[in-house]
Each structure stands twice: as structure tokens, then as C-alpha cells.
């Protein structure tokens, strides 16, 4: 096994970052629970690094020895050894995770995502991931697994597209094109009294069906299962809205829909179905109920529940007034506009309404969540696609978008793009991906 430098364990190195400097909430180790988690992270990472094989080690032999010592299965031991080996190839990433700020599940997810990246691209991917693991706000909550996975896939796609991990349900063809699994349904009639139906749908089709079922259940005051049968039997009359978000100035960007970034092939299938176009921004309503424009703006900004480390998608969230709406005297309470509204799942909505959390929605879109019970605070950032641009970034983006459009439309006399044109387009697309400004709308 490979010997590694000792993990940094001097707790004085990690105590209390300055109040105004960007930091993860896991860095504040005066909290005994966080301190215990920090030591647990370090211990788990130490065990992982002890599982690092030599390049010449045989997989079954090495995995069997690890499995026996840790009382785990050979399959689990093999996975640990592979993750440890991957970490040994990324010395800068190893330095970052040895701080102990990151749970071992998060570390191993990163390592599994980059397992197919090869040199010379691995160095660049590692550098971008280390940058991604730097906080942008003081006391910021760690990213969710879902959000982190998407960003890492985009990093890999930027440097070595062929190494990007497949999305769930995606099948890569040998000619380089991508196909996504279509709808599937099966019926289990093994029980004399019941039939079990299993439906497996592409992401957005599934969300469309869920919205229809929920809307029908609400309209006809029935269960969701009964609503589904009404839809099948064509006994319903309900309409729903799917909000899709696309940067029309940049064809290289993915489509965002209901809390998920859609693969390009899926996004292209849904674009022709768009019936209305809008530019979401500040919106307000008179009274308590938000308008559809407000809901669309919030879904595009927040991307899902804004509570710490919650990943419930927008279509399953409630619209909540950050500062409470006063039904007796609306002028005295919080307004119904995008400056005072956010998305919360039902669980966190109930907690906030019950007074378990105080929430401050800041002008940059970040939120400070303060526990009423013990006073600890964390900061969450929106993860939707809508962003506030600086003038410098707008100038750069518009110039590059025009350049990309011209490169894509100017063809040689024969009507086929030349190799030089392909390379030029690839260069511009790469430059576009390098512009990683992520300022959020001041809703």
C-alpha cells in the first residue's frame, strides 16, 4: 500500500474563519457537533487513503485483503481501492479534501465522477474542481450532491467530452451520438387482488405526468392514484405549465427544467413544444397569491428548495413569503414579490412557519438561515439558471455569441464546414464555458 503524508489534524488551523471571508459552514469548529463531524471526515479519509493500491497490485488479491481487514464485501473493497487510487492521481484535490471540511460521501462521489478522465486532461479537471470547492460566501452551506454532480460533469465535458459520465437512462452510441431510454411500462399480475404497475419515464416526461396527477387530484378532490386513473380514462380537464429555461444568446448551454439540467439531446426534443416565451425578472402581485410569472421567476432563480442542503425540485415546493404576509393589514407585512418570496419544500416550509428558522433573503440572492433553537447560521445560494450580469460580462458574452453565430453560419462554397471552422467553433465554445460568472438575480 502507498504511504501518504499525515492528515492535518491541528484543530487550531481550522477554527473560526474571519466573519467576512468566504467559508464553508463546516469550518466553524467551535460547534462540538461540527468538530465531531470534522474528525469523522478526517478518519474516514485516512482509512480510504490506506486502501490505495500500487499500480502493479492485482485487483482480486488486494480487494480480498482490504475486505477481510475492514469486514466489508470484496465489491466494496474494490470500490474503495479504486477511489483511493484516483485520489492518489490528484494531489491538489487531495490537499483540499484533507482539510476535513467535506464528508467522505462527497469526496468519493467526486472521485467516481472523474475516474474516466485521463491525462493530460485530468490536471485541468482537477484544477477546476478545486476551484469549485472554494466557497463564495461567508458561512456557506456545502453544495448538494445533485448540484455538484452537474457542475463536475460540465467541467469534464469542457476538457474531455468523451469522458463525461453518462446520465441516468443515457446510452452512448459507438458513433459518438447519444440516445436516451424511452418510456417503459410493466404490469405485475402475480397478486390475485392487485395489479402492480411500474412506469419508467424520461425525467421531464415524468415531471409532466406528476404535475398532471397533482393538478387532477386537487381539482377533483381525490387521491393521486384515483387522479391517475381519471387521466387514463380521459375523465379530466386540467392544464399544467412546464417552465423551461434557455440562454438564447448561447446555443452551447443546456436547458434547465423543473430543477434539473437536461442533456442536450433531451432539451432539443422539448424545444419545439414551447408555446410561450418570457424573460423572467422582478415580478409582484397584489394580495397573497403569487402569479405564474412570479412562480416562473422563483423556479428559475432558486432551482428548488432554499433550505440548507435540500434538493427538492421546484414543482414539489411551496412559494413562501420570507417576511410574513399580513392578511389583516397587507401594507404592514411582507409584499408578494420576488424580493420577498422563495421556494421551500413542505417540510422546511412548516419548520419556518413554526418559527424554527429565521431567514434573510439578501440582494444577491443568497439566504442566511439562522436556527432559533441554538443560534447557528448557514448561508445557502440559489442554484437556478437565472443570473445577474455585470456590464463587462454582458459585453463579452454578446461579442462571443455573435462570433459563434457567424462561425456556425458562414460556410465554404461547397456547403460543408471545413476542419478549420470546426476547430474555431470548438475554441469559441470552450471560451464560452470558461466564463463562469454566477451572479444571481436580485429578486
XYZ file of C-alpha atoms in Angstrom:
443
model
C 0.000 0.000 0.000
C 1.091 3.557 -0.659
C 2.235 5.714 2.256
C 0.685 9.192 2.424
C 1.568 12.328 4.350
C -0.310 12.538 7.638
C -3.657 14.277 7.562
C -3.723 17.774 9.004
C -5.225 17.376 12.455
C -4.210 20.554 14.291
C -7.646 21.963 15.025
C -6.227 25.459 15.553
C -5.608 25.650 11.800
C -9.337 25.470 11.101
C -11.051 27.409 13.859
C -13.264 30.353 13.002
C -12.515 31.954 9.634
C -12.918 35.720 9.572
C -16.586 36.701 9.590
C -16.389 38.457 6.221
C -14.301 35.919 4.294
C -15.839 33.159 2.152
C -16.045 29.933 4.128
C -17.972 26.693 4.405
C -20.249 26.261 7.385
C -18.258 23.108 8.221
C -15.219 25.264 9.035
C -16.679 26.681 12.260
C -15.410 24.052 14.662
C -16.381 25.706 17.928
C -19.631 23.784 17.396
C -18.972 20.378 19.045
C -21.168 18.576 16.514
C -19.285 20.058 13.571
C -15.992 19.318 15.295
C -17.015 15.672 15.721
C -18.046 15.519 12.065
C -14.716 17.093 11.048
C -12.769 14.429 12.929
C -15.014 11.757 11.402
C -14.318 13.127 7.917
C -10.573 13.020 8.580
C -10.743 9.473 9.941
C -12.800 8.200 7.005
C -10.408 9.844 4.559
C -7.440 8.313 6.366
C -8.974 4.847 6.017
C -9.655 5.490 2.332
C -6.070 6.544 1.657
C -4.795 3.458 3.467
C -6.623 1.473 0.779
C -4.505 2.943 -2.031
C -3.050 0.122 -4.156
C 0.211 0.053 -6.045
C -0.178 0.090 -9.818
C 1.105 -3.481 -10.076
C -1.284 -4.897 -7.430
C -3.808 -7.469 -8.657
C -7.378 -6.323 -8.047
C -8.870 -9.534 -6.545
C -5.902 -10.140 -4.241
C -5.767 -6.573 -2.973
C -9.544 -6.249 -2.587
C -9.774 -9.508 -0.649
C -7.180 -8.335 1.865
C -8.960 -4.994 2.356
C -12.339 -6.699 2.679
C -11.070 -9.008 5.405
C -9.491 -6.200 7.418
C -12.494 -3.858 7.208
C -15.225 -6.521 7.347
C -16.748 -5.363 4.076
C -17.536 -7.148 0.821
C -14.877 -7.542 -1.900
C -17.036 -5.346 -4.128
C -16.996 -2.540 -1.545
C -13.265 -3.023 -1.037
C -12.635 -2.773 -4.777
C -14.631 0.457 -4.955
C -12.662 1.927 -2.039
C -9.355 0.961 -3.634
C -10.385 2.491 -6.965
C -11.408 5.746 -5.271
C -8.181 5.803 -3.267
C -6.135 5.202 -6.411
C -7.965 8.035 -8.175
C -7.229 10.370 -5.261
C -3.535 9.482 -5.488
C -3.591 10.788 -9.079
C -4.978 14.157 -7.922
C -2.527 15.631 -5.376
C -4.109 19.091 -5.346
C -7.582 17.682 -4.772
C -6.132 15.520 -2.003
C -4.813 18.630 -0.256
C -8.263 20.224 -0.435
C -10.197 17.268 0.971
C -7.601 16.659 3.702
C -8.896 19.787 5.401
C -11.747 17.622 6.647
C -14.446 20.059 5.543
C -16.003 17.607 3.084
C -17.931 14.423 4.003
C -16.383 11.212 2.709
C -19.518 10.507 0.639
C -18.972 13.786 -1.199
C -15.269 13.069 -1.710
C -15.933 9.612 -3.102
C -18.667 10.923 -5.407
C -16.159 13.371 -6.893
C -13.584 10.618 -7.349
C -16.069 8.295 -9.050
C -17.157 11.043 -11.464
C -13.607 11.771 -12.639
C -12.495 8.131 -12.809
C -12.664 8.053 -16.623
C -10.718 11.290 -17.172
C -7.197 10.748 -18.500
C -4.088 12.870 -18.777
C -3.363 15.496 -19.908
C -6.985 16.480 -19.180
C -7.054 15.236 -15.591
C -4.848 18.077 -14.368
C -7.216 20.700 -15.789
C -10.309 18.901 -14.474
C -8.718 18.632 -11.035
C -7.888 22.348 -11.045
C -11.465 23.328 -11.931
C -12.916 21.035 -9.260
C -10.612 22.544 -6.640
C -11.892 25.976 -7.702
C -15.485 24.711 -7.461
C -14.789 23.602 -3.893
C -13.955 27.154 -2.856
C -16.888 28.931 -1.138
C -18.178 32.258 -2.443
C -19.998 33.469 0.705
C -19.151 33.514 4.405
C -20.562 30.509 6.285
C -21.863 28.928 3.071
C -23.604 25.556 3.048
C -21.838 22.783 1.111
C -23.367 22.077 -2.313
C -25.863 19.269 -2.707
C -24.761 16.076 -4.417
C -27.117 16.785 -7.315
C -25.787 20.286 -7.941
C -22.164 19.228 -7.519
C -22.601 16.289 -9.902
C -23.945 18.517 -12.663
C -21.111 21.029 -12.302
C -18.439 18.325 -12.356
C -19.979 16.764 -15.456
C -19.831 20.164 -17.161
C -16.171 20.522 -16.133
C -15.377 17.124 -17.652
C -17.371 17.960 -20.780
C -15.336 21.145 -21.121
C -11.927 19.431 -21.009
C -12.559 15.861 -22.232
C -16.120 15.424 -23.562
C -15.682 11.732 -24.287
C -15.015 11.090 -20.577
C -18.221 12.723 -19.301
C -20.124 10.211 -17.143
C -23.418 9.095 -18.627
C -26.651 10.497 -17.264
C -29.176 8.057 -15.868
C -31.033 6.426 -18.745
C -28.481 7.627 -21.289
C -26.817 5.243 -23.716
C -23.753 6.368 -25.645
C -23.656 5.028 -29.187
C -20.481 3.918 -30.906
C -20.677 6.709 -33.488
C -20.499 9.349 -30.748
C -24.177 10.236 -30.679
C -26.245 9.904 -27.542
C -29.577 8.175 -27.103
C -31.823 8.336 -24.068
C -34.044 5.496 -22.974
C -37.700 5.995 -23.855
C -40.794 5.371 -21.719
C -41.191 1.891 -20.248
C -44.140 0.225 -18.512
C -44.647 -3.199 -16.958
C -47.569 -4.951 -15.243
C -47.233 -7.428 -12.381
C -50.330 -9.647 -12.083
C -48.851 -12.082 -9.539
C -51.255 -10.961 -6.791
C -54.825 -12.231 -7.107
C -56.342 -8.988 -5.791
C -53.984 -6.283 -7.044
C -52.038 -5.263 -10.149
C -48.688 -3.553 -9.682
C -47.827 -1.090 -12.464
C -44.270 0.157 -12.925
C -43.719 3.149 -15.210
C -40.205 4.386 -16.028
C -40.150 7.735 -17.865
C -37.534 10.212 -19.042
C -37.081 12.986 -16.472
C -39.221 15.742 -17.960
C -41.969 13.372 -19.113
C -42.154 12.096 -15.549
C -42.425 15.620 -14.161
C -45.163 16.390 -16.689
C -47.121 13.323 -15.571
C -46.614 14.139 -11.883
C -47.876 17.692 -12.394
C -50.940 16.408 -14.249
C -51.718 13.906 -11.488
C -51.280 16.503 -8.741
C -53.427 19.036 -10.595
C -56.173 16.482 -11.242
C -56.118 15.322 -7.605
C -56.513 18.908 -6.418
C -59.282 19.736 -8.881
C -61.368 16.606 -8.313
C -60.524 16.250 -4.590
C -59.318 12.680 -4.899
C -56.132 10.723 -4.262
C -53.280 10.862 -6.740
C -53.884 7.218 -7.678
C -57.545 7.986 -8.414
C -56.474 11.060 -10.369
C -54.116 8.936 -12.457
C -56.991 6.605 -13.368
C -59.158 9.590 -14.313
C -56.402 10.747 -16.671
C -56.081 7.277 -18.224
C -59.848 7.102 -18.695
C -59.923 10.648 -20.108
C -62.206 11.899 -17.334
C -60.142 15.004 -16.580
C -59.789 18.529 -17.872
C -56.666 20.045 -16.338
C -53.776 22.064 -17.701
C -50.265 22.460 -16.372
C -47.237 24.599 -17.153
C -43.686 23.309 -17.525
C -41.157 26.111 -17.181
C -38.075 25.646 -19.376
C -35.072 27.986 -19.163
C -32.696 28.530 -22.062
C -29.987 31.112 -22.667
C -30.985 32.128 -26.195
C -27.729 34.046 -26.683
C -25.602 30.936 -26.191
C -26.543 27.699 -28.003
C -23.877 25.778 -26.073
C -25.770 25.996 -22.774
C -28.088 23.234 -21.574
C -31.824 23.546 -20.985
C -32.978 23.855 -17.362
C -36.373 22.417 -16.488
C -38.090 21.995 -13.128
C -34.899 21.748 -11.086
C -32.793 19.676 -13.493
C -30.321 20.440 -16.240
C -31.385 18.404 -19.259
C -28.855 16.706 -21.537
C -28.665 18.427 -24.916
C -30.415 15.603 -26.766
C -33.385 15.745 -24.385
C -33.501 19.543 -24.476
C -33.671 19.525 -28.265
C -36.705 17.223 -28.104
C -38.616 19.666 -25.864
C -37.762 22.966 -27.557
C -40.375 22.545 -30.361
C -43.108 22.103 -27.721
C -42.651 25.596 -26.283
C -45.829 27.682 -26.649
C -44.961 30.922 -24.826
C -41.767 32.915 -24.357
C -40.981 35.238 -21.456
C -37.999 36.941 -19.839
C -38.356 36.302 -16.085
C -37.344 39.108 -13.763
C -38.769 41.132 -10.906
C -42.491 40.481 -10.562
C -45.090 41.298 -7.942
C -48.748 40.713 -7.200
C -51.453 42.439 -5.237
C -52.688 40.167 -2.498
C -51.317 36.937 -1.075
C -51.226 34.545 -4.062
C -48.215 34.747 -6.413
C -48.787 34.953 -10.161
C -47.482 32.399 -12.657
C -44.807 34.926 -13.676
C -43.606 35.102 -10.069
C -43.546 31.308 -9.787
C -41.543 31.028 -13.005
C -39.029 33.625 -11.827
C -38.599 31.879 -8.471
C -38.151 28.455 -10.052
C -35.526 29.878 -12.393
C -33.664 31.648 -9.598
C -33.891 29.171 -6.719
C -33.812 25.911 -8.670
C -35.564 24.137 -5.777
C -35.972 24.339 -2.010
C -33.732 27.020 -0.486
C -33.306 25.327 2.899
C -29.793 24.148 3.788
C -28.748 21.081 1.802
C -32.245 20.364 0.480
C -32.666 19.327 -3.151
C -36.462 19.085 -3.541
C -37.250 20.333 -7.103
C -39.378 23.434 -7.813
C -42.575 21.618 -8.806
C -42.715 19.998 -5.353
C -42.082 23.248 -3.463
C -44.357 25.871 -1.934
C -43.927 29.584 -2.587
C -43.200 31.149 0.803
C -43.111 34.775 1.947
C -39.721 35.353 3.595
C -41.212 38.199 5.632
C -44.700 37.094 6.596
C -47.695 38.403 4.711
C -50.161 40.234 6.950
C -53.670 39.194 5.922
C -55.252 41.797 8.212
C -53.062 44.674 7.007
C -51.122 43.726 3.830
C -49.189 47.009 3.835
C -47.707 46.152 7.232
C -46.402 42.719 6.209
C -44.112 41.312 3.584
C -45.053 42.008 -0.054
C -45.867 39.349 -2.630
C -42.952 39.907 -4.979
C -39.739 38.199 -5.974
C -37.776 40.279 -3.456
C -39.708 38.632 -0.610
C -40.535 35.163 -1.935
C -38.606 31.933 -2.213
C -39.229 28.225 -2.740
C -39.453 25.811 0.189
C -40.416 22.157 0.298
C -43.395 21.396 2.517
C -41.177 20.043 5.325
C -38.978 23.156 5.559
C -41.969 25.437 4.937
C -43.629 24.037 8.057
C -40.406 24.439 10.053
C -40.022 28.080 9.047
C -43.702 28.845 9.683
C -43.416 27.223 13.117
C -40.590 29.625 13.964
C -37.744 27.101 13.938
C -35.709 29.207 11.499
C -35.205 32.895 10.767
C -34.449 33.547 7.100
C -32.913 36.619 5.468
C -33.110 36.888 1.670
C -30.187 39.061 0.571
C -29.966 41.309 -2.515
C -27.513 38.937 -4.242
C -29.989 36.037 -3.946
C -28.194 34.257 -1.105
C -30.097 33.422 2.079
C -28.943 33.386 5.704
C -30.693 30.676 7.714
C -30.455 31.102 11.494
C -31.654 28.392 13.869
C -33.902 29.799 16.591
C -33.104 26.778 18.745
C -29.317 27.065 19.018
C -28.430 30.204 17.061
C -26.186 28.606 14.429
C -26.329 30.116 10.956
C -25.616 28.874 7.437
C -25.814 30.577 4.052
C -27.447 28.984 1.008
C -27.062 30.182 -2.571
C -29.607 29.797 -5.391
C -28.814 27.124 -7.960
C -31.207 28.042 -10.763
C -30.065 29.230 -14.203
C -31.059 32.900 -13.992
C -28.072 35.127 -13.335
C -27.363 38.806 -12.938
C -24.692 40.013 -15.356
C -22.074 42.684 -14.955
C -21.663 45.034 -17.920
C -18.226 43.569 -18.587
C -19.610 40.032 -18.742
C -22.587 41.102 -20.885
C -20.192 42.726 -23.360
C -18.021 39.612 -23.541
C -20.980 37.250 -23.837
C -22.699 39.218 -26.583
C -19.488 39.530 -28.586
C -18.771 35.820 -28.314
C -22.364 34.872 -29.110
C -22.208 36.880 -32.349
C -18.834 35.363 -33.169
C -20.176 31.859 -32.571
C -23.281 32.549 -34.686
C -21.150 33.750 -37.588
C -18.814 30.772 -37.350
C -21.770 28.405 -37.406
C -23.499 30.084 -40.353
C -20.628 31.089 -42.639
C -19.987 28.059 -44.848
C -17.413 27.421 -47.580
C -18.660 27.294 -51.205
C -19.153 23.515 -51.156
C -21.643 23.885 -48.326
C -19.655 21.817 -45.841
C -17.774 23.226 -42.851
C -14.014 22.947 -43.067
C -11.773 21.469 -40.387
C -10.563 24.968 -39.546
C -14.156 26.078 -38.997
C -14.823 23.110 -36.719
C -11.745 23.984 -34.677
C -12.735 27.656 -34.499
C -16.232 26.803 -33.279
C -14.805 24.431 -30.687
C -12.474 27.187 -29.494
C -15.307 29.681 -29.070
C -17.465 27.112 -27.282
C -14.607 26.366 -24.897
C -14.110 30.078 -24.251
C -17.831 30.394 -23.520
C -17.595 27.663 -20.917
C -14.641 29.445 -19.314
C -16.896 32.392 -18.442
C -18.146 31.033 -15.151
C -19.670 34.196 -13.701
C -22.534 33.076 -11.463
C -24.033 36.250 -10.029
C -27.636 35.734 -9.013
C -30.698 37.797 -9.741
C -31.543 40.363 -7.033
C -35.091 39.087 -6.552
